[in-house]
Amino acid sequence: MESLKAMIGTPYKASESIATTSDRWKQSETRLGVEFPPDYKNLVEIYGTHAWAGFLHTLIPGHVRRSLELETRGLRILGALLEAAREYPGSIEYPIYPERCGLYPWGVTDNGDILCWLTQGYPNWWPTVVINTRGGSIEKHAMTASALIASFLDGTLQSPLLLGPFDGKRPQNSDPGWEDGCY
């Protein structure tokens, strides 16, 4: 999180105000049976609905857009992953939540990629699994959400899936509301 803050600063307000109170987090965690990583909660509370490089979006509890709402979109993604695993056995090499140590989505890209936590161990150390829905490729990165986003933005992420649209070059932040780290 600190490298992300150092790279782009912090906005003076999160875009599209969202209710990220401790009650909101607890409600979502109780309904889903998941304790979200502190790193992720911090990322959402600081940056809100920021579109990273205009391409990568975090799913957020209580978001007004259903396509970015953590529970709604997360459950749809889980359903699609379960269906794909049934239809194409072996295509997804990890368990899918609510299975023990299963994948749970935390982000999406404009290309339809899915970013999931592999829910094993302490939540703040959950690795990220990137699933390319168009080509069926899967990558595992031993990084938190904020670490993955920071390395995506600084060009150090080793990911043909996420950097593919950028031809391996560092993506530029194309969010028009972002100027000098502030909204």
N, CA, C and O of each residue as an XYZ file, in Angstrom:
732
protein
N       0.823     -1.189      0.000
C       0.000      0.000      0.000
C       0.871      1.258      0.000
O       0.555      2.250     -0.657
N       1.962      1.194      0.744
C       2.837      2.369      0.832
C       3.480      2.690     -0.519
O       3.631      3.862     -0.862
N       3.859      1.670     -1.287
C       4.460      1.945     -2.597
C       3.428      2.545     -3.540
O       3.775      3.376     -4.380
N       2.190      2.150     -3.422
C       1.120      2.719     -4.237
C       0.907      4.189     -3.872
O       0.782      5.040     -4.753
N       0.867      4.479     -2.588
C       0.718      5.870     -2.140
C       1.894      6.720     -2.612
O       1.705      7.853     -3.055
N       3.108      6.176     -2.519
C       4.299      6.921     -2.936
C       4.279      7.187     -4.445
O       4.733      8.234     -4.906
N       3.755      6.241     -5.192
C       3.735      6.363     -6.648
C       2.723      7.391     -7.131
O       3.040      8.220     -7.984
N       1.509      7.342     -6.594
C       0.459      8.198     -7.153
C      -0.191      9.130     -6.140
O      -1.080      9.903     -6.496
N       0.237      9.068     -4.894
C      -0.359      9.937     -3.881
C      -1.691      9.387     -3.399
O      -2.060      8.250     -3.693
N      -2.392     10.210     -2.663
C      -3.724      9.827     -2.199
C      -4.701     10.910     -2.609
O      -4.380     12.097     -2.540
N      -5.871     10.519     -3.030
C      -6.864     11.525     -3.423
C      -7.387     12.251     -2.183
O      -7.382     11.700     -1.082
N      -7.834     13.481     -2.372
C      -8.395     14.173     -1.215
C      -9.800     13.688     -0.934
O     -10.344     13.951      0.138
N     -10.396     12.985     -1.879
C     -11.665     12.300     -1.641
C     -11.742     11.131     -2.602
O     -11.211     11.190     -3.711
N     -12.401     10.080     -2.178
C     -12.580      8.917     -3.056
C     -13.639      9.256     -4.092
O     -14.605      9.959     -3.794
N     -13.458      8.755     -5.313
C     -14.451      8.989     -6.348
C     -15.730      8.238     -6.017
O     -15.701      7.203     -5.351
N     -16.851      8.767     -6.488
C     -18.152      8.131     -6.261
C     -18.271      7.651     -4.822
O     -18.135      6.461     -4.538
N     -18.519      8.563     -3.945
C     -18.584      8.274     -2.510
C     -19.292      6.957     -2.218
O     -20.384      6.698     -2.722
N     -18.663      6.144     -1.410
C     -19.238      4.854     -1.013
C     -19.186      4.725      0.497
O     -18.333      5.315      1.160
N     -20.097      3.958      1.016
C     -20.124      3.744      2.465
C     -19.214      2.578      2.803
O     -19.588      1.421      2.611
N     -18.034      2.870      3.299
C     -17.106      1.803      3.685
C     -16.902      1.818      5.181
O     -15.779      1.714      5.673
N     -17.995      1.948      5.894
C     -17.911      1.932      7.340
C     -17.610      0.519      7.812
O     -17.749     -0.447      7.062
N     -17.196      0.418      9.065
C     -16.927     -0.913      9.605
C     -18.197     -1.761      9.572
O     -18.116     -2.979      9.417
N     -19.369     -1.136      9.715
C     -20.627     -1.895      9.620
C     -20.823     -2.485      8.230
O     -21.259     -3.628      8.094
N     -20.499     -1.701      7.191
C     -20.655     -2.182      5.801
C     -19.756     -3.390      5.570
O     -20.183     -4.392      4.996
N     -18.515     -3.289      6.017
C     -17.584     -4.404      5.861
C     -18.096     -5.631      6.598
O     -18.118     -6.733      6.050
N     -18.510     -5.429      7.853
C     -18.987     -6.556      8.662
C     -20.214     -7.211      8.054
O     -20.335     -8.436      8.073
N     -21.131     -6.406      7.510
C     -22.329     -6.967      6.875
C     -21.953     -7.851      5.690
O     -22.449     -8.970      5.561
N     -21.086     -7.351      4.838
C     -20.655     -8.134      3.672
C     -19.911     -9.391      4.103
O     -20.153    -10.475      3.572
N     -19.012     -9.244      5.059
C     -18.241    -10.393      5.527
C     -19.143    -11.455      6.152
O     -18.926    -12.650      5.954
N     -20.147    -11.026      6.901
C     -21.079    -11.964      7.524
C     -21.908    -12.681      6.466
O     -22.054    -13.902      6.514
N     -22.453    -11.925      5.507
C     -23.284    -12.541      4.456
C     -22.485    -13.537      3.617
O     -23.002    -14.587      3.234
N     -21.225    -13.205      3.331
C     -20.410    -14.045      2.457
C     -19.595    -15.091      3.207
O     -19.129    -16.062      2.611
N     -19.424    -14.898      4.506
C     -18.603    -15.822      5.279
C     -17.123    -15.678      4.978
O     -16.375    -16.652      5.048
N     -16.699    -14.469      4.644
C     -15.301    -14.174      4.285
C     -14.841    -12.981      5.106
O     -15.583    -12.010      5.259
N     -13.622    -13.042      5.636
C     -13.014    -11.868      6.258
C     -12.092    -11.253      5.217
O     -11.076    -11.847      4.855
N     -12.442    -10.064      4.733
C     -11.653     -9.442      3.683
C     -10.293     -9.003      4.209
O     -10.169     -8.627      5.374
N      -9.274     -9.049      3.359
C      -7.933     -8.628      3.769
C      -7.896     -7.159      4.177
O      -8.499     -6.319      3.510
N      -7.196     -6.837      5.263
C      -7.049     -5.435      5.685
C      -6.443     -4.560      4.581
O      -6.818     -3.396      4.443
N      -5.518     -5.105      3.803
C      -4.901     -4.378      2.693
C      -5.966     -3.921      1.696
O      -5.935     -2.783      1.228
N      -6.887     -4.791      1.381
C      -7.957     -4.493      0.435
C      -8.904     -3.431      0.996
O      -9.285     -2.497      0.291
N      -9.281     -3.578      2.262
C     -10.158     -2.588      2.883
C      -9.509     -1.209      2.851
O     -10.170     -0.213      2.559
N      -8.231     -1.155      3.147
C      -7.486      0.098      3.124
C      -7.455      0.677      1.706
O      -7.665      1.876      1.521
N      -7.200     -0.154      0.727
C      -7.185      0.276     -0.676
C      -8.513      0.909     -1.061
O      -8.540      1.992     -1.645
N      -9.607      0.246     -0.739
C     -10.943      0.743     -1.078
C     -11.262      2.026     -0.316
O     -11.826      2.960     -0.886
N     -10.910      2.077      0.956
C     -11.219      3.262      1.753
C     -10.450      4.488      1.283
O     -10.948      5.609      1.388
N      -9.247      4.288      0.768
C      -8.442      5.417      0.290
C      -8.803      5.816     -1.137
O      -8.980      7.000     -1.424
N      -8.914      4.839     -2.032
C      -9.065      5.154     -3.454
C     -10.473      4.954     -4.000
O     -10.753      5.368     -5.125
N     -11.358      4.337     -3.241
C     -12.731      4.177     -3.707
C     -12.820      3.438     -5.020
O     -12.268      2.348     -5.165
N     -13.510      4.025     -5.974
C     -13.797      3.361     -7.246
C     -12.808      3.692     -8.349
O     -13.150      3.618     -9.529
N     -11.611      4.048     -7.987
C     -10.605      4.413     -8.979
C     -10.420      3.297    -10.015
O     -10.325      2.123     -9.656
N     -10.368      3.664    -11.282
C     -10.092      2.717    -12.373
C      -8.596      2.786    -12.659
O      -8.117      3.755    -13.247
N      -7.869      1.773    -12.250
C      -6.412      1.759    -12.373
C      -6.017      1.643    -13.827
O      -6.355      0.665    -14.495
N      -5.295      2.649    -14.325
C      -4.914      2.763    -15.737
C      -6.148      2.726    -16.631
O      -6.070      2.340    -17.798
N      -7.288      3.131    -16.071
C      -8.530      3.121    -16.827
C      -8.916      1.725    -17.271
O      -9.655      1.577    -18.244
N      -8.436      0.691    -16.581
C      -8.516     -0.683    -17.070
C      -8.856     -1.703    -15.993
O      -9.625     -2.632    -16.238
N      -8.288     -1.538    -14.801
C      -8.450     -2.509    -13.726
C      -9.331     -1.890    -12.640
O      -9.067     -0.781    -12.174
N     -10.382     -2.617    -12.242
C     -11.366     -2.095    -11.298
C     -11.480     -3.015    -10.083
O     -11.515     -4.238    -10.221
N     -11.536     -2.419     -8.901
C     -11.760     -3.208     -7.695
C     -13.262     -3.352     -7.473
O     -14.034     -2.440     -7.770
N     -13.665     -4.502     -6.950
C     -15.057     -4.722     -6.564
C     -15.214     -4.215     -5.139
O     -14.363     -4.468     -4.286
N     -16.295     -3.503     -4.883
C     -16.449     -2.791     -3.619
C     -17.810     -3.088     -3.001
O     -18.834     -3.008     -3.680
N     -17.826     -3.432     -1.700
C     -19.115     -3.678     -1.059
C     -19.977     -2.418     -1.042
O     -19.507     -1.341     -0.675
N     -21.222     -2.558     -1.438
C     -22.150     -1.436     -1.423
C     -22.026     -0.486     -2.588
O     -22.664      0.567     -2.582
N     -21.223     -0.815     -3.599
C     -21.068      0.078     -4.751
C     -22.414      0.242     -5.445
O     -23.183     -0.714     -5.546
N     -22.701      1.450     -5.924
C     -23.995      1.719     -6.567
C     -24.126      1.021     -7.916
O     -25.237      0.703     -8.338
N     -23.012      0.780     -8.595
C     -23.052      0.050     -9.871
C     -22.918     -1.440     -9.570
O     -21.918     -1.878     -9.001
N     -23.924     -2.209     -9.951
C     -23.923     -3.649     -9.676
C     -22.713     -4.343    -10.300
O     -22.245     -5.360     -9.789
N     -22.213     -3.797    -11.395
C     -21.067     -4.423    -12.067
C     -19.784     -4.299    -11.247
O     -18.813     -5.007    -11.516
N     -19.765     -3.408    -10.250
C     -18.591     -3.237     -9.399
C     -18.891     -3.542     -7.930
O     -18.031     -3.349     -7.071
N     -20.093     -4.012     -7.641
C     -20.476     -4.324     -6.259
C     -19.920     -5.693     -5.892
O     -20.147     -6.676     -6.597
N     -19.198     -5.747     -4.796
C     -18.446     -6.951     -4.415
C     -19.315     -8.191     -4.262
O     -18.956     -9.254     -4.768
N     -20.431     -8.081     -3.588
C     -21.264     -9.266     -3.380
C     -21.974     -9.676     -4.671
O     -21.914    -10.839     -5.072
N     -22.637     -8.735     -5.313
C     -23.408     -9.041     -6.523
C     -22.512     -9.587     -7.625
O     -22.742    -10.683     -8.134
N     -21.499     -8.828     -7.989
C     -20.601     -9.249     -9.070
C     -19.779    -10.461     -8.643
O     -19.554    -11.379     -9.432
N     -19.331    -10.457     -7.379
C     -18.544    -11.576     -6.872
C     -19.301    -12.884     -6.967
O     -18.740    -13.890     -7.403
N     -20.571    -12.892     -6.567
C     -21.365    -14.120     -6.630
C     -21.630    -14.549     -8.075
O     -21.645    -15.742     -8.377
N     -21.838    -13.580     -8.961
C     -22.008    -13.920    -10.393
C     -20.742    -14.554    -10.956
O     -20.800    -15.544    -11.686
N     -19.610    -13.978    -10.611
C     -18.333    -14.519    -11.082
C     -18.127    -15.924    -10.530
O     -17.719    -16.828    -11.259
N     -18.410    -16.108     -9.236
C     -18.257    -17.443     -8.644
C     -19.141    -18.455     -9.352
O     -18.709    -19.577     -9.614
N     -20.372    -18.073     -9.664
C     -21.268    -18.967    -10.406
C     -20.698    -19.336    -11.761
O     -20.751    -20.496    -12.170
N     -20.153    -18.350    -12.455
C     -19.562    -18.611    -13.777
C     -18.330    -19.508    -13.659
O     -18.127    -20.391    -14.492
N     -17.506    -19.288    -12.632
C     -16.327    -20.131    -12.438
C     -16.728    -21.572    -12.121
O     -16.126    -22.514    -12.635
N     -17.747    -21.741    -11.273
C     -18.226    -23.088    -10.948
C     -18.774    -23.794    -12.187
O     -18.535    -24.984    -12.393
N     -19.509    -23.048    -13.004
C     -20.050    -23.613    -14.245
C     -18.920    -24.013    -15.196
O     -18.965    -25.084    -15.800
N     -17.915    -23.158    -15.326
C     -16.774    -23.472    -16.197
C     -16.020    -24.698    -15.688
O     -15.596    -25.544    -16.476
N     -15.854    -24.789    -14.367
C     -15.144    -25.937    -13.786
C     -15.919    -27.235    -14.015
O     -15.318    -28.288    -14.230
N     -17.247    -27.161    -13.970
C     -18.065    -28.355    -14.239
C     -18.019    -28.744    -15.720
O     -17.889    -29.917    -16.070
N     -18.129    -27.731    -16.569
C     -18.165    -27.990    -18.009
C     -16.808    -28.405    -18.563
O     -16.728    -29.224    -19.478
N     -15.747    -27.838    -18.009
C     -14.384    -28.126    -18.470
C     -13.532    -28.559    -17.282
O     -12.747    -27.764    -16.765
N     -13.674    -29.802    -16.845
C     -12.918    -30.271    -15.678
C     -11.413    -30.033    -15.849
O     -10.845    -30.287    -16.912
N     -10.790    -29.545    -14.792
C      -9.355    -29.272    -14.817
C      -8.993    -27.902    -15.359
O      -7.823    -27.521    -15.331
N      -9.979    -27.146    -15.855
C      -9.675    -25.834    -16.435
C      -9.315    -24.801    -15.370
O      -8.581    -23.850    -15.642
N      -9.829    -24.990    -14.171
C      -9.512    -24.090    -13.068
C      -8.830    -24.928    -12.006
O      -9.455    -25.781    -11.376
N      -7.550    -24.682    -11.813
C      -6.726    -25.558    -10.975
C      -6.848    -25.308     -9.481
O      -6.179    -25.972     -8.690
N      -7.686    -24.367     -9.083
C      -7.857    -24.048     -7.667
C      -9.306    -24.302     -7.257
O     -10.210    -24.271     -8.091
N      -9.518    -24.554     -5.957
C     -10.900    -24.651     -5.479
C     -11.596    -23.300     -5.666
O     -10.932    -22.270     -5.791
N     -12.899    -23.303     -5.686
C     -13.683    -22.085     -5.855
C     -14.507    -21.881     -4.588
O     -15.148    -22.809     -4.096
N     -14.482    -20.654     -4.066
C     -15.220    -20.339     -2.862
C     -16.690    -20.721     -3.043
O     -17.250    -20.422     -4.098
N     -17.338    -21.357     -2.080
C     -17.025    -21.438     -0.664
C     -16.182    -22.650     -0.249
O     -16.048    -22.933      0.941
N     -15.609    -23.368     -1.233
C     -14.710    -24.454     -0.850
C     -13.554    -23.879     -0.036
O     -13.169    -22.721     -0.199
N     -13.017    -24.713      0.835
C     -11.883    -24.307      1.670
C     -10.719    -23.870      0.772
O     -10.395    -24.548     -0.203
N     -10.102    -22.748      1.103
C      -8.993    -22.175      0.323
C      -9.404    -21.871     -1.121
O      -8.587    -21.969     -2.036
N     -10.663    -21.507     -1.316
C     -11.177    -21.260     -2.663
C     -10.912    -19.858     -3.183
O     -10.589    -18.947     -2.421
N     -11.054    -19.700     -4.484
C     -10.907    -18.402     -5.140
C     -12.098    -17.516     -4.804
O     -13.239    -17.979     -4.803
N     -11.836    -16.237     -4.518
C     -12.909    -15.254     -4.350
C     -12.502    -13.980     -5.088
O     -11.420    -13.449     -4.843
N     -13.362    -13.477     -5.998
C     -12.994    -12.316     -6.826
C     -12.931    -11.004     -6.055
O     -13.753    -10.728     -5.181
N     -11.916    -10.197     -6.413
C     -11.796     -8.853     -5.842
C     -11.662     -7.772     -6.909
O     -11.736     -6.584     -6.598
N     -11.466     -8.174     -8.162
C     -11.308     -7.176     -9.215
C     -11.579     -7.744    -10.594
O     -11.628     -8.958    -10.789
N     -11.755     -6.836    -11.549
C     -11.997     -7.205    -12.944
C     -11.263     -6.215    -13.840
O     -10.906     -5.118    -13.409
N     -11.040     -6.613    -15.093
C     -10.451     -5.683    -16.062
C     -11.435     -5.448    -17.194
O     -12.422     -6.168    -17.343
N     -11.149     -4.436    -17.980
C     -11.998     -4.139    -19.128
C     -11.948     -5.237    -20.179
O     -12.819     -5.296    -21.047
N     -10.943     -6.110    -20.119
C     -10.840     -7.231    -21.059
C     -11.551     -8.472    -20.554
O     -11.523     -9.508    -21.218
N     -12.190     -8.390    -19.388
C     -12.907     -9.539    -18.850
C     -12.074    -10.437    -17.954
O     -12.546    -11.493    -17.534
N     -10.834    -10.036    -17.651
C     -10.022    -10.814    -16.719
C     -10.624    -10.696    -15.321
O     -11.254     -9.693    -14.984
N     -10.421    -11.726    -14.524
C     -10.916    -11.745    -13.153
C      -9.718    -11.851    -12.218
O      -8.833    -12.681    -12.426
N      -9.693    -11.015    -11.195
C      -8.648    -11.073    -10.171
C      -9.283    -11.628     -8.910
O     -10.258    -11.081     -8.395
N      -8.720    -12.715     -8.424
C      -9.277    -13.399     -7.252
C      -8.220    -13.543     -6.171
O      -7.021    -13.593     -6.444
N      -8.699    -13.609     -4.946
C      -7.844    -14.048     -3.861
C      -7.886    -15.565     -3.830
O      -8.913    -16.169     -4.139
N      -6.798    -16.166     -3.465
C      -6.788    -17.580     -3.116
C      -6.856    -17.573     -1.595
O      -5.860    -17.281     -0.932
N      -8.013    -17.889     -1.039
C      -8.321    -17.663      0.372
C      -7.676    -18.706      1.288
O      -8.365    -19.446      1.989
N      -6.363    -18.748      1.266
C      -5.631    -19.677      2.129
C      -4.743    -18.896      3.081
O      -4.035    -17.974      2.675
N      -4.788    -19.275      4.353
C      -3.967    -18.595      5.344
C      -4.578    -17.293      5.820
O      -5.776    -17.061      5.661
N      -3.740    -16.440      6.409
C      -4.166    -15.147      6.934
C      -4.581    -14.241      5.776
O      -3.842    -14.126      4.798
N      -5.762    -13.588      5.866
C      -6.271    -12.789      4.741
C      -5.312    -11.753      4.163
O      -5.318    -11.537      2.952
N      -4.493    -11.109      4.982
C      -3.624    -10.079      4.416
C      -2.489    -10.646      3.569
O      -1.764     -9.884      2.929
N      -2.322    -11.961      3.553
C      -1.282    -12.584      2.744
C      -1.852    -13.421      1.608
O      -1.115    -14.153      0.947
N      -3.170    -13.318      1.372
C      -3.754    -14.100      0.279
C      -3.116    -13.714     -1.048
O      -3.020    -12.527     -1.363
N      -2.682    -14.691     -1.825
C      -2.160    -14.371     -3.155
C      -3.303    -14.018     -4.106
O      -4.469    -14.315     -3.849
N      -2.932    -13.383     -5.200
C      -3.902    -13.034     -6.239
C      -3.761    -14.012     -7.396
O      -2.656    -14.314     -7.845
N      -4.889    -14.494     -7.862
C      -4.933    -15.352     -9.039
C      -5.659    -14.572    -10.134
O      -6.776    -14.096     -9.929
N      -5.021    -14.445    -11.291
C      -5.609    -13.746    -12.436
C      -6.126    -14.809    -13.400
O      -5.396    -15.720    -13.790
N      -7.392    -14.677    -13.775
C      -8.009    -15.620    -14.702
C      -8.379    -14.881    -15.972
O      -9.154    -13.925    -15.940
N      -7.827    -15.321    -17.081
C      -8.139    -14.766    -18.391
C      -9.325    -15.553    -18.938
O      -9.179    -16.713    -19.323
N     -10.483    -14.933    -18.973
C     -11.695    -15.645    -19.379
C     -11.765    -15.896    -20.877
O     -12.510    -16.774    -21.313
N     -11.016    -15.154    -21.674
C     -11.050    -15.351    -23.121
C     -10.169    -16.504    -23.566
O     -10.514    -17.242    -24.488
N      -9.018    -16.656    -22.898
C      -8.077    -17.679    -23.334
C      -7.923    -18.837    -22.374
O      -7.247    -19.818    -22.684
N      -8.542    -18.733    -21.211
C      -8.464    -19.810    -20.244
C      -7.153    -19.895    -19.481
O      -6.896    -20.894    -18.809
N      -6.319    -18.865    -19.574
C      -5.044    -18.866    -18.853
C      -5.240    -18.403    -17.420
O      -6.136    -17.614    -17.121
N      -4.383    -18.909    -16.539
C      -4.435    -18.543    -15.130
C      -3.018    -18.263    -14.645
O      -2.083    -19.000    -14.957
N      -2.871    -17.170    -13.865
C      -1.588    -16.820    -13.253
C      -1.792    -16.645    -11.761
O      -2.823    -16.131    -11.327
N      -0.820    -17.066    -10.981
C      -0.844    -16.844     -9.536
C       0.292    -15.897     -9.179
O       1.433    -16.086     -9.599
N      -0.039    -14.876     -8.396
C       0.939    -13.886     -7.951
C       0.897    -13.805     -6.431
O      -0.171    -13.608     -5.853
N       2.028    -13.951     -5.787
C       2.105    -13.873     -4.327
C       2.090    -12.408     -3.912
O       3.066    -11.890     -3.370
N       0.953    -11.744     -4.178
C       0.827    -10.311     -3.910
C      -0.563     -9.989     -3.393
O      -1.551    -10.613     -3.779
N      -0.616     -8.999     -2.511
C      -1.897     -8.470     -2.075
C      -2.494     -7.648     -3.222
O      -1.841     -7.423     -4.241
N      -3.732     -7.206     -3.045
C      -4.384     -6.392     -4.070
C      -3.595     -5.112     -4.343
O      -3.341     -4.778     -5.501
N      -3.206     -4.393     -3.288
C      -2.488     -3.131     -3.512
C      -1.102     -3.370     -4.106
O      -0.645     -2.580     -4.932
N      -0.431     -4.436     -3.705
C       0.888     -4.745     -4.272
C       0.774     -5.088     -5.748
O       1.613     -4.675     -6.548
N      -0.261     -5.843     -6.118
C      -0.445     -6.191     -7.524
C      -0.737     -4.939     -8.346
O      -0.182     -4.765     -9.431
N      -1.597     -4.077     -7.839
C      -1.921     -2.840     -8.560
C      -0.676     -1.964     -8.692
O      -0.421     -1.417     -9.765
N       0.096     -1.823     -7.626
C       1.321     -1.004     -7.681
C       2.304     -1.558     -8.704
O       2.876     -0.796     -9.483
N       2.508     -2.868     -8.713
C       3.459     -3.439     -9.673
C       2.902     -3.411    -11.097
O       3.667     -3.359    -12.060
N       1.581     -3.445    -11.234
C       0.938     -3.278    -12.538
C       1.236     -1.870    -13.073
O       1.590     -1.702    -14.240
N       1.088     -0.872    -12.210
C       1.297      0.509    -12.631
C       2.760      0.878    -12.840
O       3.072      1.689    -13.712
N       3.669      0.290    -12.045
C       5.082      0.669    -12.209
C       5.815     -0.192    -13.229
O       7.007      0.004    -13.468
N       5.108     -1.145    -13.832
C       5.689     -1.947    -14.900
C       6.515     -3.135    -14.451
O       7.151     -3.788    -15.278
N       6.519     -3.432    -13.149
C       7.322     -4.563    -12.671
C       6.542     -5.869    -12.589
O       7.132     -6.918    -12.332
N       5.233     -5.828    -12.800
C       4.423     -7.040    -12.734
C       4.768     -7.958    -13.905
O       4.752     -7.541    -15.063
N       5.075     -9.198    -13.588
C       5.348    -10.195    -14.616
C       4.034    -10.898    -14.941
O       3.725    -11.946    -14.375
N       3.260    -10.310    -15.863
C       1.947    -10.845    -16.187
C       1.595    -10.598    -17.645
O       1.170     -9.500    -18.005
N       1.768    -11.606    -18.482
C       1.329    -11.450    -19.866
C      -0.179    -11.200    -19.958
O      -0.644    -10.556    -20.899
N      -0.935    -11.700    -18.997
C      -2.387    -11.520    -19.043
C      -2.783    -10.068    -18.812
O      -3.547     -9.503    -19.594
N      -2.274     -9.464    -17.754
C      -2.677     -8.095    -17.436
C      -1.945     -7.051    -18.256
O      -2.504     -5.989    -18.531
N      -0.708     -7.321    -18.655
C       0.037     -6.330    -19.423
C      -0.133     -6.494    -20.927
O       0.338     -5.659    -21.699
N      -0.794     -7.551    -21.346
C      -1.011     -7.801    -22.767
C      -1.574     -6.610    -23.527
O      -1.033     -6.251    -24.573
N      -2.650     -5.981    -23.036
C      -3.214     -4.843    -23.772
C      -2.266     -3.648    -23.859
O      -2.471     -2.756    -24.681
N      -1.232     -3.625    -23.017
C      -0.294     -2.515    -22.992
C       1.022     -2.883    -23.677
O       2.008     -2.155    -23.560
N       1.037     -4.007    -24.388
C       2.236     -4.484    -25.078
C       3.439     -4.585    -24.154
O       4.573     -4.340    -24.564
N       3.178     -4.948    -22.898
C       4.258     -5.117    -21.939
C       4.826     -3.829    -21.399
O       5.715     -3.859    -20.548
N       4.332     -2.684    -21.875
C       4.827     -1.387    -21.407
C       4.047     -0.962    -20.168
O       2.963     -1.474    -19.888
N       4.612     -0.035    -19.449
C       3.929      0.484    -18.266
C       2.619      1.153    -18.685
O       2.621      2.032    -19.547
N       1.492      0.737    -18.077
C       0.224      1.385    -18.419
C       0.175      2.807    -17.876
O       0.717      3.088    -16.807
N      -0.457      3.679    -18.594
C      -0.626      5.056    -18.141
C      -1.989      5.181    -17.486
O      -2.960      4.570    -17.933
N      -2.057      5.965    -16.437
C      -3.334      6.157    -15.769
C      -4.173      7.084    -16.629
O      -3.864      8.268    -16.761
N      -5.238      6.544    -17.216
C      -6.047      7.329    -18.139
C      -7.348      7.801    -17.518
O      -8.244      8.241    -18.238
N      -7.475      7.723    -16.209
C      -8.673      8.209    -15.541
C      -8.655      9.731    -15.613
O      -7.785     10.355    -15.005
N      -9.604     10.360    -16.349
C      -9.551     11.801    -16.542
C      -9.728     12.621    -15.266
O      -9.388     13.804    -15.256
N     -10.250     12.029    -14.189
C     -10.446     12.757    -12.956
C      -9.222     12.764    -12.053
O      -9.230     13.386    -10.991
N      -8.178     12.077    -12.474
C      -7.003     11.928    -11.621
C      -5.936     12.937    -12.041
O      -5.389     12.854    -13.141
N      -5.653     13.867    -11.177
C      -4.607     14.868    -11.470
C      -3.746     15.026    -10.221
O      -4.256     15.340     -9.146
N      -2.479     14.815    -10.361
C      -1.549     14.951     -9.240
C      -1.995     14.152     -8.021
O      -1.801     14.585     -6.885
N      -2.588     12.992     -8.254
C      -2.978     12.123     -7.147
C      -4.245     12.539     -6.457
O      -4.594     11.962     -5.427
N      -4.964     13.537     -6.992
C      -6.166     14.009     -6.308
C      -7.361     14.046     -7.252
O      -7.223     14.253     -8.457
N      -8.514     13.844     -6.677
C      -9.759     14.016     -7.436
C     -10.317     15.375     -7.115
O     -11.367     15.750     -7.636
